[in-house]
Amino acid sequence: VYLSGCVQMMGPRQITISPDIAFDLLPPQSFGQSIVLTQLAEISFSGESQEMLFVTEVTNNNITMVGLMTNGARVFTIRYDGDKIESDGYRPLLRRVQPAWLLADFQMSQWPFNQVSEQLRRTSPCLDSGACAFMQENEGLKRFIMQDGEKVMEIEFGGTSHLENSVNISNLARGYQINLTTIEVEQL
């Protein structure tokens, strides 16, 4: 398999989740710890599935996410320093499931619920008007975003330690799903 790629830089940190819901990416240091997270990922989009490994490093200065084929070949690298997103790798995949979406999914699933909720309220007035909602259920094992009475995003966890358990992210507004199984969490 031949993988072509180029570096793409994106400025704005604001990610559109659905027409009335936006999420400003949080700065890396807001996570409060430095880790390397290795996860088996299955990405489903438009009836196709791709299995790969995600190795994500979070430090005070950066979030770096590397997608690897199961044989170890690098598919993409995404870097976020709190201001800009840089990505390079296999362009067809990065066009379908954009780097900013992966970073937003990662933060919305791994950052504390209250922190994500506050950030969504800052950027999505529909949460205050009641037209939209970001909720948590089942003792923190399920998060979801509703807009006009319909789910646009759902996140389900396999256990209360979100880093150490599986997580299933369904972005219903964009039509993709990511199933993640944690292999290793390393504190830096």
mmCIF file of C-alpha atoms in Angstrom:
data_model
loop_
_atom_site.group_PDB
_atom_site.id
_atom_site.type_symbol
_atom_site.label_atom_id
_atom_site.label_comp_id
_atom_site.label_asym_id
_atom_site.label_seq_id
_atom_site.Cartn_x
_atom_site.Cartn_y
_atom_site.Cartn_z
ATOM 1 C CA VAL A 1 0.000 0.000 0.000
ATOM 2 C CA TYR A 2 1.387 3.362 -1.018
ATOM 3 C CA LEU A 3 0.659 6.194 1.408
ATOM 4 C CA SER A 4 1.029 9.701 0.087
ATOM 5 C CA GLY A 5 0.715 12.673 2.335
ATOM 6 C CA CYS A 6 1.333 16.307 2.926
ATOM 7 C CA VAL A 7 1.335 18.621 5.896
ATOM 8 C CA GLN A 8 -1.887 20.538 6.433
ATOM 9 C CA MET A 9 -2.134 23.371 8.944
ATOM 10 C CA MET A 10 -5.425 24.620 10.309
ATOM 11 C CA GLY A 11 -5.791 27.760 12.380
ATOM 12 C CA PRO A 12 -9.163 27.957 14.099
ATOM 13 C CA ARG A 13 -9.701 25.820 17.162
ATOM 14 C CA GLN A 14 -13.502 25.922 16.816
ATOM 15 C CA ILE A 15 -14.965 22.652 15.561
ATOM 16 C CA THR A 16 -18.524 22.427 14.272
ATOM 17 C CA ILE A 17 -20.260 19.421 15.841
ATOM 18 C CA SER A 18 -23.628 20.091 14.162
ATOM 19 C CA PRO A 19 -25.221 23.204 12.596
ATOM 20 C CA ASP A 20 -25.863 24.963 15.943
ATOM 21 C CA ILE A 21 -23.191 23.333 18.105
ATOM 22 C CA ALA A 22 -19.529 24.300 18.113
ATOM 23 C CA PHE A 23 -16.667 23.211 20.356
ATOM 24 C CA ASP A 24 -13.488 25.204 20.883
ATOM 25 C CA LEU A 25 -10.634 22.780 21.407
ATOM 26 C CA LEU A 26 -9.275 23.062 24.917
ATOM 27 C CA PRO A 27 -5.567 23.821 25.416
ATOM 28 C CA PRO A 28 -3.439 20.696 25.990
ATOM 29 C CA GLN A 29 -2.437 21.762 29.522
ATOM 30 C CA SER A 30 -6.111 21.783 30.565
ATOM 31 C CA PHE A 31 -5.990 17.975 30.683
ATOM 32 C CA GLY A 32 -3.935 18.257 33.866
ATOM 33 C CA GLN A 33 -1.602 15.323 33.297
ATOM 34 C CA SER A 34 0.929 14.066 30.759
ATOM 35 C CA ILE A 35 0.227 10.643 29.263
ATOM 36 C CA VAL A 36 0.743 8.356 26.307
ATOM 37 C CA LEU A 37 -2.390 6.422 25.424
ATOM 38 C CA THR A 38 -2.254 3.419 23.069
ATOM 39 C CA GLN A 39 -5.606 2.262 21.701
ATOM 40 C CA LEU A 40 -6.905 -0.155 19.118
ATOM 41 C CA ALA A 41 -9.285 1.859 16.923
ATOM 42 C CA GLU A 42 -11.964 0.826 14.491
ATOM 43 C CA ILE A 43 -13.252 3.723 12.382
ATOM 44 C CA SER A 44 -16.495 3.180 10.449
ATOM 45 C CA PHE A 45 -17.549 5.719 7.826
ATOM 46 C CA SER A 46 -19.999 5.342 4.925
ATOM 47 C CA GLY A 47 -20.232 1.561 5.326
ATOM 48 C CA GLU A 48 -16.443 1.070 5.345
ATOM 49 C CA SER A 49 -14.318 0.149 8.357
ATOM 50 C CA GLN A 50 -10.629 0.674 9.000
ATOM 51 C CA GLU A 51 -8.793 -0.855 11.953
ATOM 52 C CA MET A 52 -5.657 0.824 13.244
ATOM 53 C CA LEU A 53 -3.713 1.766 16.357
ATOM 54 C CA PHE A 54 -3.888 5.248 17.851
ATOM 55 C CA VAL A 55 -0.964 6.414 19.948
ATOM 56 C CA THR A 56 -1.858 9.725 21.591
ATOM 57 C CA GLU A 57 0.529 11.781 23.698
ATOM 58 C CA VAL A 58 -0.846 14.615 25.825
ATOM 59 C CA THR A 59 1.608 17.030 27.457
ATOM 60 C CA ASN A 60 1.251 20.595 28.726
ATOM 61 C CA ASN A 61 2.338 21.873 25.297
ATOM 62 C CA ASN A 62 0.858 19.481 22.727
ATOM 63 C CA ILE A 63 -1.551 16.745 21.830
ATOM 64 C CA THR A 64 0.012 14.423 19.268
ATOM 65 C CA MET A 65 -2.083 11.646 17.773
ATOM 66 C CA VAL A 66 -0.481 9.048 15.497
ATOM 67 C CA GLY A 67 -2.578 6.559 13.549
ATOM 68 C CA LEU A 68 -0.797 3.333 12.646
ATOM 69 C CA MET A 69 -1.855 0.377 10.557
ATOM 70 C CA THR A 70 -1.936 -2.825 12.598
ATOM 71 C CA ASN A 71 1.428 -3.757 10.990
ATOM 72 C CA GLY A 72 2.977 -0.544 12.415
ATOM 73 C CA ALA A 73 3.013 1.596 9.252
ATOM 74 C CA ARG A 74 2.130 5.223 10.008
ATOM 75 C CA VAL A 75 -1.144 6.412 8.437
ATOM 76 C CA PHE A 76 -1.289 9.939 9.901
ATOM 77 C CA THR A 77 0.067 12.293 12.535
ATOM 78 C CA ILE A 78 -1.994 15.091 14.070
ATOM 79 C CA ARG A 79 -0.448 17.755 16.315
ATOM 80 C CA TYR A 80 -2.294 20.423 18.295
ATOM 81 C CA ASP A 81 -0.410 23.018 20.354
ATOM 82 C CA GLY A 82 -3.379 24.986 21.668
ATOM 83 C CA ASP A 83 -3.369 27.368 18.700
ATOM 84 C CA LYS A 84 -3.055 25.398 15.495
ATOM 85 C CA ILE A 85 -3.624 21.900 14.193
ATOM 86 C CA GLU A 86 -1.015 20.302 11.930
ATOM 87 C CA SER A 87 -1.612 17.013 10.177
ATOM 88 C CA ASP A 88 0.092 14.861 7.625
ATOM 89 C CA GLY A 89 -0.418 11.397 6.271
ATOM 90 C CA TYR A 90 -2.893 9.483 4.148
ATOM 91 C CA ARG A 91 -5.018 12.254 2.655
ATOM 92 C CA PRO A 92 -8.144 10.268 1.706
ATOM 93 C CA LEU A 93 -8.645 9.230 5.343
ATOM 94 C CA LEU A 94 -7.831 12.710 6.703
ATOM 95 C CA ARG A 95 -10.408 14.229 4.333
ATOM 96 C CA ARG A 96 -13.140 11.822 5.424
ATOM 97 C CA VAL A 97 -12.522 11.959 9.182
ATOM 98 C CA GLN A 98 -10.838 15.312 9.589
ATOM 99 C CA PRO A 99 -8.032 15.855 12.126
ATOM 100 C CA ALA A 100 -10.025 18.534 13.965
ATOM 101 C CA TRP A 101 -12.921 16.072 14.383
ATOM 102 C CA LEU A 102 -10.594 13.438 15.875
ATOM 103 C CA LEU A 103 -9.158 15.974 18.332
ATOM 104 C CA ALA A 104 -12.641 17.163 19.334
ATOM 105 C CA ASP A 105 -13.825 13.552 19.777
ATOM 106 C CA PHE A 106 -10.750 12.816 21.901
ATOM 107 C CA GLN A 107 -11.293 15.833 24.148
ATOM 108 C CA MET A 108 -15.050 15.355 24.420
ATOM 109 C CA SER A 109 -14.525 11.749 25.507
ATOM 110 C CA GLN A 110 -11.409 12.030 27.697
ATOM 111 C CA TRP A 111 -11.601 15.450 29.365
ATOM 112 C CA PRO A 112 -13.778 15.792 32.478
ATOM 113 C CA PHE A 113 -17.486 16.193 31.690
ATOM 114 C CA ASN A 114 -17.791 19.563 33.470
ATOM 115 C CA GLN A 115 -14.851 21.013 31.550
ATOM 116 C CA VAL A 116 -16.309 19.938 28.180
ATOM 117 C CA SER A 117 -19.765 21.148 29.180
ATOM 118 C CA GLU A 118 -18.430 24.610 30.109
ATOM 119 C CA GLN A 119 -16.573 24.871 26.814
ATOM 120 C CA LEU A 120 -19.653 23.883 24.818
ATOM 121 C CA ARG A 121 -21.734 26.504 26.658
ATOM 122 C CA ARG A 122 -19.207 29.213 25.728
ATOM 123 C CA THR A 123 -19.450 28.438 22.021
ATOM 124 C CA SER A 124 -23.003 27.109 21.559
ATOM 125 C CA PRO A 125 -25.779 29.500 22.656
ATOM 126 C CA CYS A 126 -28.376 26.808 21.918
ATOM 127 C CA LEU A 127 -27.302 25.036 25.143
ATOM 128 C CA ASP A 128 -28.502 28.019 27.174
ATOM 129 C CA SER A 129 -31.720 28.387 25.168
ATOM 130 C CA GLY A 130 -32.569 24.700 25.650
ATOM 131 C CA ALA A 131 -32.583 23.840 21.927
ATOM 132 C CA CYS A 132 -29.446 21.747 22.527
ATOM 133 C CA ALA A 133 -28.069 19.731 25.436
ATOM 134 C CA PHE A 134 -24.866 17.987 26.500
ATOM 135 C CA MET A 135 -25.726 15.298 29.031
ATOM 136 C CA GLN A 136 -24.177 12.475 30.994
ATOM 137 C CA GLU A 137 -25.987 9.294 32.113
ATOM 138 C CA ASN A 138 -25.370 5.878 33.670
ATOM 139 C CA GLU A 139 -22.978 7.141 36.343
ATOM 140 C CA GLY A 140 -20.773 8.821 33.757
ATOM 141 C CA LEU A 141 -20.677 5.876 31.334
ATOM 142 C CA LYS A 142 -22.596 7.707 28.605
ATOM 143 C CA ARG A 143 -22.371 11.240 27.246
ATOM 144 C CA PHE A 144 -24.416 12.649 24.412
ATOM 145 C CA ILE A 145 -25.273 15.841 22.569
ATOM 146 C CA MET A 146 -28.856 16.551 21.566
ATOM 147 C CA GLN A 147 -30.059 19.166 19.103
ATOM 148 C CA ASP A 148 -33.749 19.832 18.549
ATOM 149 C CA GLY A 149 -34.647 16.597 20.364
ATOM 150 C CA GLU A 150 -32.306 14.373 18.306
ATOM 151 C CA LYS A 151 -28.927 12.893 19.245
ATOM 152 C CA VAL A 152 -26.099 14.269 17.145
ATOM 153 C CA MET A 153 -23.279 12.620 19.113
ATOM 154 C CA GLU A 154 -23.061 9.743 21.584
ATOM 155 C CA ILE A 155 -20.090 8.579 23.639
ATOM 156 C CA GLU A 156 -20.234 5.315 25.610
ATOM 157 C CA PHE A 157 -17.550 4.121 28.013
ATOM 158 C CA GLY A 158 -16.718 0.566 29.069
ATOM 159 C CA GLY A 159 -15.901 1.643 32.636
ATOM 160 C CA THR A 160 -15.528 4.628 34.924
ATOM 161 C CA SER A 161 -11.821 5.173 34.262
ATOM 162 C CA HIS A 162 -12.318 6.593 30.772
ATOM 163 C CA LEU A 163 -8.632 6.368 29.863
ATOM 164 C CA GLU A 164 -8.295 2.705 30.777
ATOM 165 C CA ASN A 165 -11.537 1.386 29.280
ATOM 166 C CA SER A 166 -13.131 1.127 25.875
ATOM 167 C CA VAL A 167 -14.955 4.097 24.392
ATOM 168 C CA ASN A 168 -17.388 4.152 21.475
ATOM 169 C CA ILE A 169 -17.892 7.524 19.795
ATOM 170 C CA SER A 170 -20.793 7.873 17.365
ATOM 171 C CA ASN A 171 -20.942 11.150 15.500
ATOM 172 C CA LEU A 172 -24.456 10.824 14.116
ATOM 173 C CA ALA A 173 -24.357 14.283 12.505
ATOM 174 C CA ARG A 174 -21.328 13.313 10.386
ATOM 175 C CA GLY A 175 -22.103 9.620 9.978
ATOM 176 C CA TYR A 176 -19.003 8.030 11.469
ATOM 177 C CA GLN A 177 -18.201 5.887 14.468
ATOM 178 C CA ILE A 178 -14.944 5.237 16.314
ATOM 179 C CA ASN A 179 -14.601 2.273 18.668
ATOM 180 C CA LEU A 180 -11.510 2.478 20.874
ATOM 181 C CA THR A 181 -10.048 -0.211 23.104
ATOM 182 C CA THR A 182 -7.265 0.930 25.416
ATOM 183 C CA ILE A 183 -4.148 -1.201 25.297
ATOM 184 C CA GLU A 184 -1.860 0.891 27.525
ATOM 185 C CA VAL A 185 -1.841 4.139 29.514
ATOM 186 C CA GLU A 186 1.603 5.483 30.369
ATOM 187 C CA GLN A 187 2.063 8.427 32.737
ATOM 188 C CA LEU A 188 4.885 10.744 31.665
#
